[in-house]
Amino acid sequence: MGKSDSGLYFLFILLIFQTVVAVSKARFVAVPKFTLVRVVGNEAIIPCTVSDYDPQVEQDFDWNFSQGNQNINIIATLDRGYPDSKYKNRVVAGDIMIKRINDSAVNLHIKNLQLSDAGTYICKTPSTDSVVKGNYEDSVGMNVIPDGVKVAVPPDVQQQLGDLVEGEEFQLKCSISKNSTECTQISITFEVKTETNGNLQVLSLTQDGKLQPGTKYTERFQSGHIRLETHDDIYLLSVSHALLSDTGTYSSTVTEWIKQQDGTWQVVQQKGVQLAKVNIERIAQVLSVSAVIGNLTLSKGEDTDLTCYIKTGNSNAVSKEVVWYFSTFPTATPENEKLLASMDRNSMMNRSDYGIISRMDASTYQYMVRNAKETDSGYYYCSVTLWLQESKNTWYRAAEKISDAVQLNVTVSEPTFKVQVTTSTIPTFAEEPAELKCTVSDLQNVDDTLLTASWYFTPMLPADQTATRDLIATVKRDFTVLTGDKYRDRVDKGLIIVSKPESTSFTLRIQWSEDSDRGNYSCSVSAWAKQDGNWEESKTETSSDVNIFWVQEEPKVFAKAVSQGSPSSAGSAFEMICSVSSQNIKGPHYSVLITREQPSSNVKKLISLNHEAVVTLEDKAYLGNVVLEKTKEDQFRFRISQTQISDIGLYYCTATAWTPSGGGTWKETVSAKSNGIKIEFQSTGPTFNVTLHSDSPTVHQFEMVELLCTISLGETPDGASFSLDNTAYDVFWFAVRSYDNSINPTFLASMSRTGMVTQARRNGSSDLSVERIGLLQYRLRVHGTRDEDFGNHFCSVTPWVRNSDSSWIKSEEIKSNEILVTVHADLLSSFKIPVVCGIGVSLAVGLLACLIGYCSARFCCKKDVKEARRDHRRLMSMEMD
């Protein structure tokens, strides 16, 4: 097939399509399908449309009326002279007109219907089609019936309801009567016109007898707040729980309906009537809250009720939330103060520790004060919150108000009583007991109360000093004792006892009085009453002071030392008797200390005996050579078996008197030192001198320090020669680890005269060695010095001289000069050990990490994967994917 044949074929097909379309397309004129029913005096509107016409231009319409054999022209869109004379006046008057909807639709309006307007109405459209096809007219019948529906407001209903309050209920009535020749039904719609939302549908009763609420009133209708009731010809709209949005003008629209053959409803006529104007005011404007108290003044323990009266106008639909507040002072914001009790809008009372609220009626609430106490005195406020139900599950806070304050005064009858302190036992001397009694009398208003007592002491001081009042102890309600800081130790040891032998008396007993206990004593008694489960102090009374005093005589101790023969030479015995006496001390025990004052005025303690006759050797150098014993209660004997040259000096006896202080303890009273007994004899031996020397006192760490102690001998008193074989030496080495020489020296090492070496226990890493390198020379070496070896070093030598009878005599100890040993730190050496340790730890950690990694890879992470071997790499199939 060529191109020319294809074109002819296409034109042929197009021609056939246009022919089919032209044949199937036909003009169609339509009016309402079923007969219309209208009421005399109302307006009838009959629509007419045309479709499927050609060309698409504005269509003209002609309306005719047919009744019997008559066919009368009514009105046309194109021809102004079309109306028949019968309708011309009505057309001119505008009672009959055509309103165009669009190019293909119009409405025929017939106002002020008459019974003669009943008949058939024909709508025609002049042809504009190229081919006459279809229908060009259509007709519909209309029946005109008399008006049988009357709508009115009942005469007993006011047109102006006036001002209502939120929550109130109002009703609107509409009277409807129907007497129709046709079978028609009535529907009624209640509407409101508001300033903000315009016209709103409230509730409708349809022609089917169904209630239909407006969109904004659905929830309130479901909650039952909007209802419609019928009584004969009366339709009653009830609105409860009125809201502010209900303000407006209410009207009702009545529609008459008739059911057509197809079951649909056709409107016959509509009538409307204004029912009333409603204005809803805020309930807060009428809310009134007042609080009243039954008795403004109460005695402690009495009861009263506080009543809250609430006025809400005529609104009974509100729910009330009531809260009682309390303040100790008048306030403008009681809600910030203590909340006593509350009851919510469901009349459920929230749990409270202070009181309860009860609802007497819809507008009266009571708060009950039971067993009033002092803390209940103050100002009470009643706070009321009004809640309105907007829908079934929706409430809103409509108003809130707080009453004026109501003042309640609770008077308390304070307990009254008298307190007096008397002395049962008065000491005349220190260490004797003292006892005081605190008596409570003339008690009134003390029912259900407990008494506690506190004992106080004020010392007697000179007029120019201020005495403080100190607490001794307090007997509490549960009979436990609370002690003051200054007396806690004596009370804990039982030296001071406080008790409550009777309900109205208290005692204070001092088992062993002291001179510091002289002064004024007083007793403070407090009455405690129980309120709300808690004990509170209600009254305190304090007694007058009672003075306890005795003449204080100064205690004295006297010590006297007597020699029982002075030694004539070294090696002889020495004995000293110490006699002790005292004044103004009751039952003393004595302790004795023997001291020696050297020629250099240095005092040394030798031996002591305490008040329990226990001997203590104060100087270990006298071990086995001295004795101290108690020969009588006031006499002690001191003896040195063999005196040495080093024993030369003055000997004293220091005596101390001790007295019992209770609880098996003793206290020191006073001490005295005796006269001195002198030991002195002529020495026949040489004089000695000691020097200390070092070639290198400043060293580095880990180096050695060498100290040489050299002894030199002088001439004998008689100038005779002296052999070194008759001398021996005890050499001691000491160090002071500070530049401050007042610090006690540290013992390093020693060598006895028999050659025995003793070293002190050392905490450092350095070491010591002591050796005798000559007859009169000793050497101390410190090996591997450290920082702690720093300090002033010296040696101390005690010479021993052999007498002609081959006995050895101990001479005075001689101290050498001091040499400062300084140890410098070696920087390289100080870093050596940390570096070596660091490298070693790093290597160990690295090897451990390698071992863990190897084991993990070898054993833990090994996974065998078995899969088919592929010789060639290809794309996997979808199944494998």
Coordinates of C-alpha atoms in Angstrom, one line a residue, residues 243-430:
L243 CA -21.1 28.5 77.9
L244 CA -19.9 32.0 77.0
S245 CA -20.0 30.9 73.4
D246 CA -23.8 30.4 73.7
T247 CA -24.4 34.1 73.6
G248 CA -26.4 35.1 70.5
T249 CA -29.8 35.4 68.8
Y250 CA -31.7 32.1 68.6
S251 CA -34.2 31.2 65.8
S252 CA -35.9 28.1 64.4
T253 CA -36.4 27.2 60.8
V254 CA -39.4 24.9 60.0
T255 CA -39.4 23.0 56.6
E256 CA -42.3 21.1 55.1
W257 CA -41.4 18.1 53.1
I258 CA -43.1 15.6 50.8
K259 CA -41.8 12.3 49.7
Q260 CA -41.5 11.7 45.9
Q261 CA -42.2 8.5 44.0
D262 CA -38.5 7.6 44.1
G263 CA -38.4 7.9 47.9
T264 CA -36.5 11.1 48.0
W265 CA -37.8 14.2 49.9
Q266 CA -38.9 17.4 48.2
V267 CA -39.1 20.7 50.1
V268 CA -42.5 22.1 50.0
Q269 CA -41.9 25.3 52.0
Q270 CA -39.7 26.8 54.8
K271 CA -40.7 29.2 57.6
G272 CA -38.5 30.7 60.3
V273 CA -39.1 32.6 63.5
Q274 CA -36.8 34.3 66.0
L275 CA -37.0 32.8 69.4
A276 CA -34.9 34.8 71.9
K277 CA -31.7 36.7 72.5
V278 CA -29.4 35.0 75.1
N279 CA -26.5 36.7 76.9
I280 CA -24.2 34.5 79.0
E281 CA -22.1 36.3 81.6
R282 CA -18.9 35.0 83.2
I283 CA -19.6 33.1 86.4
A284 CA -16.6 34.9 88.0
Q285 CA -18.6 38.1 88.0
V286 CA -21.2 36.5 90.4
L287 CA -18.9 34.2 92.3
S288 CA -18.8 35.0 96.0
V289 CA -16.6 33.2 98.6
S290 CA -16.8 33.9 102.4
A291 CA -15.3 32.1 105.3
V292 CA -16.8 32.0 108.8
I293 CA -15.4 30.5 112.0
G294 CA -17.4 29.1 114.8
N295 CA -15.2 30.4 117.6
L296 CA -12.5 33.0 117.0
T297 CA -10.7 32.2 120.3
L298 CA -10.0 28.7 121.5
S299 CA -8.3 27.1 124.4
K300 CA -5.7 24.6 123.7
G301 CA -7.2 21.2 123.0
E302 CA -10.6 22.5 121.9
D303 CA -12.4 21.9 118.6
T304 CA -14.0 24.3 116.1
D305 CA -15.2 24.4 112.5
L306 CA -14.4 26.8 109.7
T307 CA -17.2 27.2 107.2
C308 CA -16.8 28.3 103.6
Y309 CA -19.9 29.7 101.8
I310 CA -20.0 29.8 98.0
K311 CA -22.5 31.7 95.9
T312 CA -22.6 31.1 92.1
G313 CA -25.9 32.8 91.2
N314 CA -28.4 30.5 89.6
S315 CA -25.7 28.2 88.2
N316 CA -25.9 24.7 89.7
A317 CA -24.0 22.9 87.0
V318 CA -20.6 23.9 88.2
S319 CA -18.3 21.6 90.1
K320 CA -16.3 23.2 93.0
E321 CA -12.8 22.6 94.1
V322 CA -12.2 23.8 97.6
V323 CA -8.8 24.4 99.2
W324 CA -8.0 25.7 102.7
Y325 CA -4.8 27.6 103.3
F326 CA -3.1 28.7 106.5
S327 CA -0.7 31.6 107.2
T328 CA 0.7 33.0 110.4
F329 CA 0.3 36.5 109.0
P330 CA -2.1 38.3 106.7
T331 CA -1.1 37.7 103.1
A332 CA -2.3 38.6 99.6
T333 CA -1.1 35.3 98.2
P334 CA -2.2 32.6 100.6
E335 CA -1.8 30.0 97.9
N336 CA 2.0 30.3 98.5
E337 CA 1.5 29.4 102.2
K338 CA 0.7 26.1 103.9
L339 CA -2.0 24.0 102.3
L340 CA -4.2 22.4 105.0
A341 CA -6.7 20.3 103.0
S342 CA -8.4 20.2 99.7
M343 CA -11.4 18.6 98.0
D344 CA -11.4 18.3 94.2
R345 CA -14.4 18.8 91.9
N346 CA -15.4 15.2 92.3
S347 CA -15.8 15.7 96.1
M348 CA -12.7 13.6 96.7
M349 CA -10.6 14.9 99.6
N350 CA -6.9 14.7 99.2
R351 CA -5.1 13.2 102.2
S352 CA -3.8 15.7 104.7
D353 CA -2.0 15.6 108.0
Y354 CA -3.6 18.8 109.2
G355 CA -7.3 18.3 108.9
I356 CA -10.3 17.3 106.8
I357 CA -12.9 19.0 104.7
S358 CA -16.5 18.0 104.7
R359 CA -19.2 19.0 102.2
M360 CA -22.4 20.2 104.0
D361 CA -24.4 21.0 100.9
A362 CA -23.8 22.2 97.3
S363 CA -22.5 25.6 98.5
T364 CA -21.2 25.0 102.0
Y365 CA -17.9 23.3 103.0
Q366 CA -16.4 22.9 106.4
Y367 CA -12.8 22.5 107.6
M368 CA -12.6 20.9 111.0
V369 CA -9.9 21.9 113.6
R370 CA -9.6 19.2 116.2
N371 CA -7.5 19.4 119.4
A372 CA -6.3 22.9 118.7
K373 CA -2.8 23.8 119.6
E374 CA -0.7 27.0 119.6
T375 CA 0.5 26.5 116.1
D376 CA -3.1 26.6 114.9
S377 CA -3.2 30.3 115.7
G378 CA -3.2 32.3 112.5
Y379 CA -5.1 33.3 109.3
Y380 CA -7.3 30.8 107.4
Y381 CA -8.3 31.2 103.7
C382 CA -10.8 29.4 101.7
S383 CA -9.9 29.1 98.0
V384 CA -12.7 28.0 95.5
T385 CA -12.2 27.0 91.9
L386 CA -15.3 26.5 89.7
W387 CA -15.1 24.0 86.9
L388 CA -17.6 23.7 84.0
Q389 CA -18.1 20.7 81.8
E390 CA -17.7 21.7 78.2
S391 CA -18.3 18.2 76.9
K392 CA -18.5 14.7 78.2
N393 CA -14.8 14.4 79.0
T394 CA -13.7 18.0 78.9
W395 CA -13.8 20.4 81.8
Y396 CA -12.5 24.0 82.0
R397 CA -11.6 26.3 84.8
A398 CA -14.4 28.9 84.8
A399 CA -13.5 31.0 87.9
E400 CA -11.3 31.1 91.0
K401 CA -11.6 33.2 94.1
I402 CA -10.2 33.3 97.6
S403 CA -12.1 34.4 100.7
D404 CA -11.0 37.1 103.1
A405 CA -8.8 35.9 106.0
V406 CA -10.4 34.4 109.1
Q407 CA -8.2 34.8 112.2
L408 CA -8.1 32.0 114.8
N409 CA -6.5 32.5 118.2
V410 CA -5.6 29.5 120.3
T411 CA -4.8 30.4 123.9
V412 CA -2.6 28.1 125.9
S413 CA -2.9 27.7 129.6
E414 CA 0.8 27.5 130.4
P415 CA 1.9 25.1 133.2
T416 CA 3.0 26.9 136.3
F417 CA 5.4 25.6 138.9
K418 CA 8.3 26.6 141.2
V419 CA 11.8 25.3 141.3
Q420 CA 14.0 25.3 144.3
V421 CA 17.5 23.9 144.9
T422 CA 18.7 22.7 148.3
T423 CA 22.0 21.1 149.5
S424 CA 21.9 17.7 151.0
T425 CA 25.6 17.3 151.5
I426 CA 28.1 20.2 151.7
P427 CA 31.8 19.5 151.4
T428 CA 34.2 21.2 153.8
F429 CA 37.3 20.1 152.0
A430 CA 38.3 19.1 148.5

